[in-house]
Coordinates of C-alpha atoms and ligand atoms in Angstrom, one line a residue:
M1 CA 0.0 0.0 0.0
P2 CA 1.4 3.4 -0.9
T3 CA 2.2 5.6 2.1
L4 CA 3.0 9.3 2.4
N5 CA 6.3 10.7 3.4
W6 CA 7.1 14.3 4.5
I7 CA 9.7 16.3 6.4
G8 CA 9.5 15.4 10.0
K9 CA 7.4 12.3 9.7
E10 CA 10.0 10.1 11.4
A11 CA 10.1 12.4 14.4
V12 CA 6.3 12.7 14.8
V13 CA 5.1 9.1 14.4
R14 CA 6.1 8.4 18.1
H15 CA 5.7 11.9 19.3
H16 CA 2.4 11.1 21.1
K17 CA 4.5 8.9 23.5
E18 CA 6.8 11.8 24.4
V19 CA 4.0 14.2 25.3
P20 CA 4.0 14.4 29.1
F21 CA 0.9 13.5 31.0
R22 CA -0.7 16.6 32.6
L23 CA -3.5 16.8 35.1
L24 CA -7.0 18.2 34.5
E25 CA -7.6 21.1 36.9
P26 CA -11.3 22.1 37.2
D27 CA -12.3 25.8 37.4
K28 CA -15.5 26.0 39.4
K29 CA -16.2 29.6 38.3
L30 CA -16.1 28.9 34.6
S31 CA -18.0 25.6 35.0
H32 CA -21.8 25.6 34.6
G33 CA -24.6 23.6 36.2
D34 CA -24.0 20.2 37.6
P35 CA -20.2 19.7 37.7
T36 CA -20.7 15.9 37.6
S37 CA -22.8 16.0 34.5
G38 CA -20.1 14.2 32.6
N39 CA -19.6 17.1 30.1
L40 CA -16.2 18.7 29.9
I41 CA -14.6 21.7 28.3
V42 CA -10.9 21.7 28.4
E43 CA -8.8 24.8 27.7
G44 CA -5.4 24.0 26.1
D45 CA -3.5 22.5 23.3
N46 CA -5.3 19.3 22.3
L47 CA -2.1 17.3 22.0
H48 CA -1.7 17.8 25.8
A49 CA -5.3 17.8 26.6
L50 CA -5.9 14.4 24.8
K51 CA -2.9 12.9 26.6
A52 CA -4.4 14.1 29.9
L53 CA -7.9 12.8 29.1
L54 CA -6.7 9.4 27.8
P55 CA -6.4 7.7 31.2
R56 CA -10.0 8.5 31.9
Y57 CA -11.6 8.0 28.5
A58 CA -9.5 5.6 26.4
G59 CA -11.7 3.3 24.5
K60 CA -14.9 5.0 25.7
V61 CA -15.8 7.6 23.0
Q62 CA -18.3 6.5 20.4
C63 CA -18.0 9.6 18.3
I64 CA -15.3 12.1 17.6
Y65 CA -15.8 15.1 15.4
I66 CA -12.9 17.5 14.6
D67 CA -12.7 20.6 12.4
P68 CA -9.0 21.3 12.3
P69 CA -7.3 24.0 10.4
Y70 CA -7.8 23.2 6.7
N71 CA -4.3 24.4 5.9
T72 CA -5.4 26.8 3.2
G73 CA -2.4 29.0 3.8
K74 CA -4.7 31.8 5.0
E75 CA -5.7 30.6 8.5
G76 CA -2.6 31.8 10.3
W77 CA -2.3 28.8 12.6
I78 CA 1.0 28.3 14.5
Y79 CA 3.0 25.2 14.6
N80 CA 3.8 24.6 18.3
D81 CA 4.6 21.0 19.0
N82 CA 7.8 20.5 20.9
V83 CA 9.0 17.6 18.8
N84 CA 12.6 16.4 19.4
S85 CA 13.9 17.1 15.9
P86 CA 16.1 19.9 14.6
E87 CA 14.1 20.4 11.4
I88 CA 10.9 20.7 13.4
S89 CA 12.2 22.9 16.1
R90 CA 12.9 25.5 13.5
W91 CA 9.2 25.8 12.9
L92 CA 8.3 26.3 16.5
G93 CA 6.0 29.2 17.3
Q94 CA 5.9 30.4 13.7
T95 CA 2.7 31.1 11.9
V96 CA 2.3 28.7 9.0
G97 CA 2.7 30.8 5.8
K98 CA 0.9 31.1 2.5
E99 CA 1.0 28.8 -0.5
A100 CA 4.2 29.3 -2.5
E101 CA 5.7 31.4 0.3
D102 CA 6.0 28.6 2.9
L103 CA 7.4 25.5 1.2
S104 CA 7.0 23.4 4.4
R105 CA 3.3 24.4 4.9
H106 CA 2.0 20.9 4.2
D107 CA 4.8 19.2 6.2
K108 CA 3.9 21.3 9.2
W109 CA 0.2 20.4 8.9
L110 CA 1.0 16.7 8.6
C111 CA 3.3 16.9 11.6
M112 CA 0.6 18.7 13.6
M113 CA -2.2 16.2 12.6
Y114 CA -0.3 12.9 12.9
P115 CA 0.2 12.6 16.7
R116 CA -3.3 14.0 17.4
L117 CA -5.0 11.5 15.2
V118 CA -2.9 8.7 16.8
L119 CA -4.1 9.9 20.2
L120 CA -7.7 10.3 19.0
K121 CA -7.8 6.8 17.8
Q122 CA -7.1 5.5 21.3
F123 CA -10.3 7.2 22.6
L124 CA -12.6 5.3 20.2
S125 CA -14.8 2.5 21.6
E126 CA -15.0 -0.8 19.7
N127 CA -17.9 0.6 17.7
G128 CA -16.6 4.2 17.5
V129 CA -16.3 6.5 14.6
I130 CA -14.4 9.7 13.8
F131 CA -15.7 12.5 11.5
I132 CA -13.3 15.1 10.2
S133 CA -14.2 18.2 8.3
I134 CA -11.8 19.2 5.6
D135 CA -11.9 20.8 2.1
D136 CA -10.2 20.0 -1.2
N137 CA -6.9 21.6 -0.2
A138 CA -5.9 19.0 2.4
L139 CA -8.2 16.1 1.6
P140 CA -5.7 13.9 -0.3
L141 CA -3.1 14.3 2.5
L142 CA -5.7 13.6 5.2
L143 CA -6.8 10.4 3.5
F144 CA -3.2 9.1 3.4
L145 CA -2.8 9.9 7.1
L146 CA -6.1 8.2 8.0
D147 CA -5.4 5.1 5.9
E148 CA -2.1 4.7 7.7
I149 CA -3.5 5.3 11.2
F150 CA -7.0 3.7 11.0
G151 CA -6.5 1.3 8.1
K152 CA -8.1 1.8 4.7
R153 CA -10.7 -0.9 5.3
N154 CA -12.1 1.1 8.2
Q155 CA -13.1 4.0 6.0
L156 CA -16.8 4.6 6.5
A157 CA -17.3 7.3 3.9
V158 CA -15.9 10.5 2.5
F159 CA -19.0 12.5 2.8
C160 CA -19.4 15.4 0.4
W161 CA -21.1 18.3 2.2
R162 CA -22.9 20.6 -0.2
T163 CA -22.3 23.9 1.6
E164 CA -24.9 26.7 1.4
G165 CA -24.4 30.4 1.2
N166 CA -23.8 33.1 -1.4
F167 CA -22.9 31.4 -4.6
D168 CA -24.1 34.0 -7.1
N169 CA -20.8 35.7 -7.5
Q170 CA -18.8 34.8 -10.6
A171 CA -15.8 32.4 -10.6
K172 CA -14.3 30.0 -13.1
V173 CA -15.7 27.3 -10.9
K174 CA -17.5 28.1 -7.7
I175 CA -16.6 25.6 -5.0
C176 CA -19.7 24.8 -3.0
H177 CA -18.7 21.7 -1.1
E178 CA -16.5 20.5 1.7
Y179 CA -15.9 17.0 3.0
V180 CA -16.5 15.1 6.2
V181 CA -14.2 12.1 6.2
S182 CA -15.2 9.3 8.5
Y183 CA -13.3 6.3 9.7
C184 CA -14.3 3.6 12.2
L185 CA -12.1 1.9 14.8
K186 CA -13.4 -1.3 13.4
I187 CA -15.8 -1.0 10.5
E188 CA -17.5 -4.3 11.2
N189 CA -18.5 -3.1 14.7
F190 CA -20.0 0.2 13.5
P191 CA -23.8 -0.2 13.7
H192 CA -26.1 0.8 10.8
P193 CA -27.0 4.5 11.5
P194 CA -30.6 4.5 12.8
I195 CA -31.6 7.3 10.5
I196 CA -33.1 7.8 7.0
D197 CA -31.8 10.5 4.7
P198 CA -34.3 13.4 5.1
A199 CA -34.5 13.8 1.3
I200 CA -36.2 10.3 1.0
D201 CA -39.9 10.5 0.2
S202 CA -42.1 9.2 3.1
S203 CA -43.7 6.7 0.6
S204 CA -40.3 5.0 0.1
K205 CA -40.0 1.3 0.9
L206 CA -37.1 2.3 3.2
F207 CA -39.8 3.3 5.8
R208 CA -41.4 -0.1 5.8
D209 CA -40.6 -2.3 8.7
Q210 CA -40.7 -5.4 6.4
I211 CA -39.0 -5.9 3.1
R212 CA -40.6 -8.4 0.7
N213 CA -39.2 -9.6 -2.6
T214 CA -39.8 -12.5 -4.9
I215 CA -36.9 -15.0 -5.0
V216 CA -37.9 -16.2 -8.5
K217 CA -35.1 -14.8 -10.6
N218 CA -34.2 -16.4 -14.0
G219 CA -31.2 -15.7 -16.0
P220 CA -27.7 -17.0 -16.7
K221 CA -26.6 -16.3 -13.1
N222 CA -29.5 -18.3 -11.7
P223 CA -30.0 -21.4 -13.8
V224 CA -33.2 -23.4 -13.2
S225 CA -33.1 -25.7 -10.2
P226 CA -35.6 -27.3 -7.9
I227 CA -36.5 -26.5 -4.3
K228 CA -38.5 -29.0 -2.2
L229 CA -41.1 -27.0 -0.2
P230 CA -41.9 -29.3 2.8
K231 CA -45.3 -29.8 4.4
G232 CA -45.9 -26.9 6.7
F233 CA -44.1 -24.3 4.4
P234 CA -45.9 -21.0 5.2
A235 CA -48.1 -19.1 2.8
N236 CA -49.3 -15.5 3.1
F237 CA -52.9 -16.5 2.6
E238 CA -55.2 -18.9 4.6
R239 CA -56.5 -21.3 2.1
G240 CA -56.2 -22.1 -1.6
R241 CA -54.5 -24.1 -4.4
L242 CA -51.5 -23.1 -6.5
T243 CA -50.4 -24.8 -9.8
G244 CA -48.4 -22.0 -11.3
A245 CA -49.5 -20.2 -14.5
K246 CA -48.6 -21.6 -17.9
G247 CA -45.3 -20.3 -19.1
A248 CA -44.6 -18.6 -15.8
W249 CA -42.0 -19.4 -13.1
P250 CA -41.8 -21.3 -10.8
V251 CA -43.0 -24.6 -12.2
F252 CA -44.9 -26.7 -9.6
S253 CA -44.3 -30.5 -9.7
E254 CA -48.0 -30.9 -8.6
E255 CA -50.8 -28.8 -7.2
A256 CA -49.9 -27.1 -3.9
I257 CA -52.7 -27.2 -1.4
I258 CA -52.7 -24.5 1.4
E259 CA -54.7 -24.8 4.5
D260 CA -54.5 -22.7 7.7
G261 CA -51.7 -20.6 6.0
K262 CA -49.5 -23.7 5.4
L263 CA -48.6 -26.2 2.7
V264 CA -50.5 -29.5 3.3
S265 CA -47.9 -31.8 1.6
E266 CA -44.5 -31.5 0.0
V267 CA -44.2 -29.8 -3.4
E268 CA -41.2 -29.3 -5.6
V269 CA -40.9 -25.9 -7.3
S270 CA -38.4 -25.2 -10.1
S271 CA -37.1 -21.9 -11.3
G272 CA -34.0 -19.8 -11.3
W273 CA -33.6 -18.4 -7.7
S274 CA -32.0 -15.7 -5.7
S275 CA -31.3 -16.4 -2.0
K276 CA -31.7 -20.1 -2.7
A277 CA -29.1 -21.1 0.0
L278 CA -31.0 -18.9 2.6
A279 CA -34.3 -20.5 1.5
E280 CA -32.9 -24.0 2.1
E281 CA -31.5 -22.9 5.5
F282 CA -35.0 -21.7 6.4
I283 CA -36.5 -25.1 5.3
K284 CA -33.8 -26.9 7.3
S285 CA -34.6 -24.9 10.4
G286 CA -38.2 -26.3 10.3
C287 CA -39.5 -23.2 8.5
K288 CA -38.6 -21.0 11.5
P289 CA -37.3 -17.5 10.9
I290 CA -33.5 -17.3 10.5
L291 CA -31.0 -14.4 10.5
D292 CA -29.5 -13.3 7.3
G293 CA -25.9 -12.1 6.9
K294 CA -26.9 -8.6 8.2
G295 CA -28.6 -10.1 11.3
Q296 CA -32.1 -9.4 9.9
T297 CA -34.9 -11.8 10.8
T298 CA -35.8 -13.6 7.5
Y299 CA -38.4 -16.0 6.4
F300 CA -40.0 -17.3 3.2
E301 CA -43.7 -17.6 2.0
L302 CA -45.7 -18.9 -0.9
V303 CA -47.9 -16.0 -2.1
S304 CA -51.2 -16.1 -4.0
S305 CA -49.7 -15.1 -7.3
G306 CA -47.9 -18.5 -7.2
T307 CA -44.4 -17.3 -6.4
V308 CA -42.1 -17.6 -3.4
E309 CA -41.1 -14.4 -1.5
I310 CA -38.4 -13.6 1.0
V311 CA -39.5 -11.5 3.9
K312 CA -37.1 -9.5 6.1
D313 CA -38.1 -7.8 9.3
R314 CA -36.2 -4.6 9.6
K315 CA -35.2 -3.7 13.2
T316 CA -34.0 -0.2 12.3
S317 CA -34.3 1.6 9.1
S318 CA -31.0 3.0 7.9
H319 CA -30.3 5.0 4.8
V320 CA -27.4 7.5 4.9
V321 CA -26.1 8.8 1.6
S322 CA -22.6 10.2 1.0
V323 CA -23.8 13.6 -0.1
L324 CA -24.9 15.8 2.8
Q325 CA -27.4 18.5 1.8
Q326 CA -29.5 21.1 3.6
K327 CA -27.4 21.0 6.7
G328 CA -27.2 24.7 7.3
S329 CA -24.5 27.2 6.5
T330 CA -21.6 28.8 8.3
Q331 CA -23.0 32.3 7.5
N332 CA -26.3 31.6 9.1
T333 CA -24.7 29.9 12.1
S334 CA -22.4 32.9 12.5
S335 CA -25.3 35.3 12.5
A336 CA -27.3 33.1 14.9
L337 CA -24.3 33.2 17.2
S338 CA -24.1 37.0 16.9
K339 CA -27.7 37.2 18.0
M340 CA -26.6 35.2 21.1
G341 CA -23.9 37.7 21.7
I342 CA -21.1 35.5 20.5
K343 CA -18.7 36.4 17.7
F344 CA -17.0 33.6 15.8
D345 CA -16.1 33.3 12.1
Y346 CA -16.9 30.1 10.2
P347 CA -18.6 28.0 12.8
K348 CA -20.1 24.7 11.5
P349 CA -23.9 24.6 11.4
V350 CA -25.6 22.8 14.3
E351 CA -27.7 20.9 11.7
L352 CA -24.6 19.3 10.2
L353 CA -23.3 18.2 13.6
S354 CA -26.8 17.0 14.8
Y355 CA -27.0 14.9 11.6
L356 CA -23.5 13.3 12.2
I357 CA -24.3 12.7 15.9
S358 CA -27.7 11.1 14.9
M359 CA -25.7 8.5 12.9
I360 CA -24.6 7.1 16.3
A361 CA -27.1 4.5 17.5
D362 CA -26.2 4.9 21.2
K363 CA -28.2 7.8 22.7
E364 CA -25.8 7.8 25.7
A365 CA -22.7 8.2 23.5
L366 CA -19.7 10.2 24.6
I367 CA -18.8 12.7 21.9
L368 CA -15.4 14.3 21.7
D369 CA -14.4 17.4 19.7
S370 CA -10.8 18.5 20.1
F371 CA -10.9 21.5 17.8
A372 CA -14.0 22.9 19.5
G373 CA -14.0 26.6 18.2
S374 CA -17.4 28.0 19.1
G375 CA -18.6 24.7 20.6
T376 CA -21.1 23.7 17.9
T377 CA -20.6 20.1 18.8
A378 CA -21.8 20.6 22.4
H379 CA -24.7 22.7 21.1
A380 CA -25.7 19.8 18.8
V381 CA -25.3 17.3 21.6
L382 CA -27.6 19.3 24.0
K383 CA -30.2 19.9 21.2
Q384 CA -30.2 16.3 20.1
N385 CA -30.7 15.1 23.7
T386 CA -33.7 17.5 24.1
E387 CA -35.2 16.2 20.9
D388 CA -34.9 12.5 21.4
G389 CA -34.5 12.1 25.2
G390 CA -30.9 11.0 24.8
D391 CA -28.2 11.4 27.5
R392 CA -25.2 12.0 25.3
K393 CA -22.2 13.7 26.8
F394 CA -19.5 15.9 25.3
I395 CA -15.9 16.6 25.8
L396 CA -14.6 19.8 24.0
V397 CA -11.0 21.0 23.8
E398 CA -10.1 24.5 22.6
L399 CA -6.6 25.9 22.4
G400 CA -7.3 29.7 22.5
K401 CA -7.6 30.8 26.1
D402 CA -10.0 33.6 25.3
I403 CA -11.9 31.6 22.7
C404 CA -12.3 28.7 25.2
K405 CA -13.5 30.9 28.0
D406 CA -15.5 33.6 26.2
I407 CA -16.7 31.8 23.1
T408 CA -16.7 28.0 23.5
A409 CA -17.8 27.8 27.2
E410 CA -20.0 31.0 27.0
R411 CA -22.0 29.6 24.1
V412 CA -22.5 26.3 25.8
R413 CA -23.5 28.1 29.0
R414 CA -26.1 30.2 27.1
V415 CA -27.4 27.2 25.1
A416 CA -27.7 25.1 28.3
G417 CA -28.9 27.7 30.7
G418 CA -30.9 30.1 28.5
Y419 CA -30.1 33.7 27.6
T420 CA -31.6 37.0 26.5
N421 CA -31.0 37.6 22.8
A422 CA -29.9 40.8 21.0
K423 CA -33.6 41.8 20.6
G424 CA -34.1 41.4 24.4
E425 CA -36.2 38.2 24.0
K426 CA -35.7 35.4 26.5
V427 CA -34.5 32.1 25.0
E428 CA -35.1 29.0 27.0
G429 CA -32.0 26.9 27.9
L430 CA -31.8 23.2 26.7
G431 CA -30.5 22.2 30.2
G432 CA -27.2 20.4 31.0
G433 CA -24.0 21.5 32.6
F434 CA -20.3 21.1 32.1
Q435 CA -17.0 21.2 34.0
Y436 CA -14.4 23.7 32.8
C437 CA -10.8 22.4 33.1
R438 CA -7.3 23.6 32.4
L439 CA -4.2 21.6 32.1
S440 CA -1.7 21.6 35.0
K441 CA 1.4 23.6 34.2
D442 CA 3.6 20.7 35.4
P443 CA 3.2 17.2 34.2
L444 CA 2.3 14.2 36.4
F445 CA 5.9 13.2 36.6
D446 CA 8.7 15.7 37.4
A447 CA 12.0 16.1 35.5
T448 CA 13.5 13.2 37.5
G449 CA 10.6 10.9 36.6
A450 CA 9.1 11.0 40.2
V451 CA 5.4 11.5 40.7
R452 CA 4.8 15.1 41.6
E453 CA 4.1 15.5 45.3
D454 CA 0.7 17.1 45.0
V455 CA -0.8 14.4 42.8
R456 CA -3.8 12.8 44.5
F457 CA -4.5 9.1 44.8
A458 CA -7.5 9.4 42.3
Q459 CA -5.3 11.1 39.7
L460 CA -2.5 8.5 39.9
A461 CA -5.1 5.7 40.0
E462 CA -6.5 6.8 36.6
F463 CA -3.0 6.8 35.2
V464 CA -1.9 3.5 36.6
W465 CA -5.1 1.8 35.4
F466 CA -4.6 3.2 31.9
A467 CA -0.9 2.2 31.9
E468 CA -1.8 -1.4 33.0
T469 CA -4.9 -2.0 30.9
G470 CA -4.8 0.5 28.1
T471 CA -8.5 1.4 28.9
G472 CA -10.1 4.4 30.6
F473 CA -10.5 4.2 34.4
I474 CA -14.0 3.2 35.6
G475 CA -13.4 2.8 39.3
K476 CA -14.1 5.2 42.2
A477 CA -10.4 5.4 43.3
N478 CA -11.4 4.9 47.0
S479 CA -9.6 1.6 47.5
P480 CA -6.1 0.3 46.7
L481 CA -7.9 -2.3 44.5
L482 CA -8.5 -0.2 41.4
G483 CA -10.5 -2.9 39.6
V484 CA -10.2 -6.3 37.8
H485 CA -9.2 -6.3 34.1
Q486 CA -9.5 -9.6 32.2
G487 CA -9.1 -11.6 35.4
M488 CA -6.2 -9.6 36.7
A489 CA -6.7 -7.4 39.8
V490 CA -4.9 -4.0 39.6
Y491 CA -3.7 -2.5 43.0
L492 CA -2.1 0.8 43.7
L493 CA -0.4 1.7 47.0
Y494 CA 0.1 5.5 47.0
N495 CA -0.6 8.5 49.2
G496 CA -1.5 6.5 52.3
I497 CA -4.6 5.0 50.7
L498 CA -4.4 2.3 53.5
K499 CA -4.1 5.0 56.1
D500 CA -1.1 2.9 57.3
K501 CA 1.6 5.1 58.6
S502 CA 4.0 2.2 59.3
V503 CA 6.3 2.0 56.2
D504 CA 6.3 4.9 53.8
G505 CA 2.6 5.7 54.6
G506 CA 1.6 2.2 53.3
N507 CA 3.2 2.8 49.9
V508 CA 5.5 -0.1 50.3
L509 CA 4.3 -3.7 49.8
T510 CA 5.1 -5.6 52.9
A511 CA 3.4 -8.8 54.4
S512 CA 1.3 -6.6 56.7
V513 CA 0.2 -4.3 53.9
L514 CA -0.6 -7.3 51.7
A515 CA -2.9 -8.6 54.5
L516 CA -4.8 -5.3 54.4
L517 CA -5.5 -5.4 50.7
P518 CA -9.0 -6.3 49.5
P519 CA -8.6 -9.9 48.4
H520 CA -8.7 -11.2 44.8
D521 CA -8.7 -14.9 44.0
G522 CA -6.5 -14.7 40.9
P523 CA -3.5 -12.9 39.5
K524 CA -2.7 -9.5 40.8
V525 CA -0.5 -6.6 39.7
I526 CA 0.5 -4.3 42.5
Y527 CA 2.0 -0.8 41.9
A528 CA 3.9 0.6 44.9
A529 CA 7.0 2.5 45.7
A530 CA 8.9 -0.6 46.8
S531 CA 8.3 -4.3 47.8
R532 CA 9.7 -6.1 50.8
L533 CA 8.2 -9.4 49.7
G534 CA 10.6 -12.0 48.3
A535 CA 10.2 -13.6 44.9
P536 CA 8.8 -17.0 46.2
R537 CA 6.1 -15.1 48.2
L538 CA 5.2 -13.0 45.2
Q539 CA 5.0 -16.1 43.1
R540 CA 2.8 -18.0 45.7
E541 CA 0.4 -15.0 45.9
R542 CA 0.4 -14.7 42.1
I543 CA 1.6 -11.1 42.4
V544 CA 3.4 -9.1 39.7
F545 CA 5.1 -6.2 41.5
K546 CA 5.6 -3.0 39.6
Q547 CA 7.6 -0.1 41.0
T548 CA 6.2 3.4 40.7
P549 CA 7.1 5.6 38.9
Y550 CA 9.6 3.5 36.8
A551 CA 7.0 1.0 35.7
L552 CA 4.7 3.7 34.4
D553 CA 6.4 4.4 31.1
V554 CA 3.3 4.6 28.9
Ligands
LIG601 C1 -12.2 25.7 12.4 S1 -12.3 26.0 14.1 C2 -13.5 24.9 14.7 C3 -14.9 25.5 14.5 C4 -15.9 24.6 15.2 N1 -16.1 23.4 14.5 C5 -17.2 25.4 15.3 O1 -18.2 25.0 14.7 O2 -17.2 26.5 15.9 C6 -10.8 25.3 14.7 C7 -10.6 25.6 16.2 O3 -9.6 24.8 16.6 C8 -8.8 25.5 17.5 N2 -7.4 24.9 17.6 C9 -6.5 25.0 16.6 N3 -5.4 24.2 17.0 C10 -5.7 23.7 18.2 C11 -5.0 22.8 19.1 N4 -3.8 22.4 18.9 N5 -5.7 22.4 20.2 C12 -6.9 22.8 20.5 N6 -7.6 23.6 19.6 C13 -7.0 24.0 18.5 C14 -8.8 26.9 17.0 O4 -8.5 27.8 18.0 C15 -10.2 27.0 16.4 O5 -11.0 27.6 17.4

């Protein structure tokens, strides 16, 4: 498979590993409503924010949406990643220049995107999906990156979004579309979106909860062959006789008699068939409904016209097309925001985000946007929840300090809590709250690799759990037993969690400390500052000892 190379690639492919773990520091004043609502707004560079969020949310996010700089050469974004590479350090802190003026513009963009996409992937749940807004300018590069990081086979679609706005000014070709590129963590696990494209007419068969088709199909691909319909084969009418019309398919070996909606005795019918293997599986199952390859309940029936039909019960109707239309415009969204008292150029429309979110079957999905801008994603999440009774949560990350505080959080605050618009009218809030967080200035580990002194048990617990299991922490962090992962109990001795002042505040694994630990009948991994237990005892107790902080090299 062809891959893409660029200046700095070698240095950035592992850069996500070098980014230090920082802590999330909540700011009560800037938070809104219930701080435990599960919604978060994080102020800071998403490279660091994602690393800080990973121990809590790895593998738990069903939907990611990002709207990164499109790298048009006009956005004035600044390359700021402290990658250990001489060629990259030259770019540090510089605004990325214009096309033809800055020859490394695309290298910088690729170097910025790569580690962020690698981190984002780690957040996705088994059935998760990422949507990325982009335009023609960077689409080819982005696809190369995504194929490399997510795997080509996991591409869900490259949606073409027909943008709306003022298109009546002259140009050689007026560009009126953008893209939303989407990749799944594992395409086979991504459920059919439970929505039908709004352009579909309500009379369409897509709205029926049953699909019915004849399986009589003649032609070179389906040469004539017999199927034996056993006694008891169902019909969709109560009583009658079928012999098949002259010159029509299927041909009946003898008259078929139907009583009480069932065939009275075996009949052989010959024709070319579609779904013959499935029909034979149905007959083999005693004419009980079976599941087809897509998991749809399927059965077969004789019908009064003398043919055999396949009937599929549809659990959820799903019809998403790759062209997104009538999903609002940035201009209208910008003016809607100004009426709310918020100024932001080029916000994505709430309609677009609501549509993408509604493709996720789980109404309690966690939705992450790490280039949050004006917070459209959170707006769409709150709106969608009000409309369908869902309990989706959002995590937003925004770099600009003032943008995050005065635009992202302020918009979400107004949308959630209500506000008075520019005309002095009261607008009802949609409800919901969020916690506003910043990133700690210092990382979790200091320059010597030791855990910073002010780190609380709960903070290290999240980190240890992630280091050991690669998954987000789900426990309460009120016990040295953090949880059990695939049969292995994970313990942490830190910060006097045992309230044992004897040896190092209970941070050292001794025989007496071991006796105080919540029991687990199986293998255990214990993280502590030191161990006084000998190898035979550790082996007998099925303990793997890991010394903090050295064993925490994630
Ligand atoms: C195109 S805007 C997103 C607009 C957003 N979708 C909306 O509807 O309002 C991109 C945003 O990402 C932010 N951003 C750029 N680089 C970032 C980074 N490294 N970390 C976090 N946010 C970043 C910018 O400040 C900007 O607000």
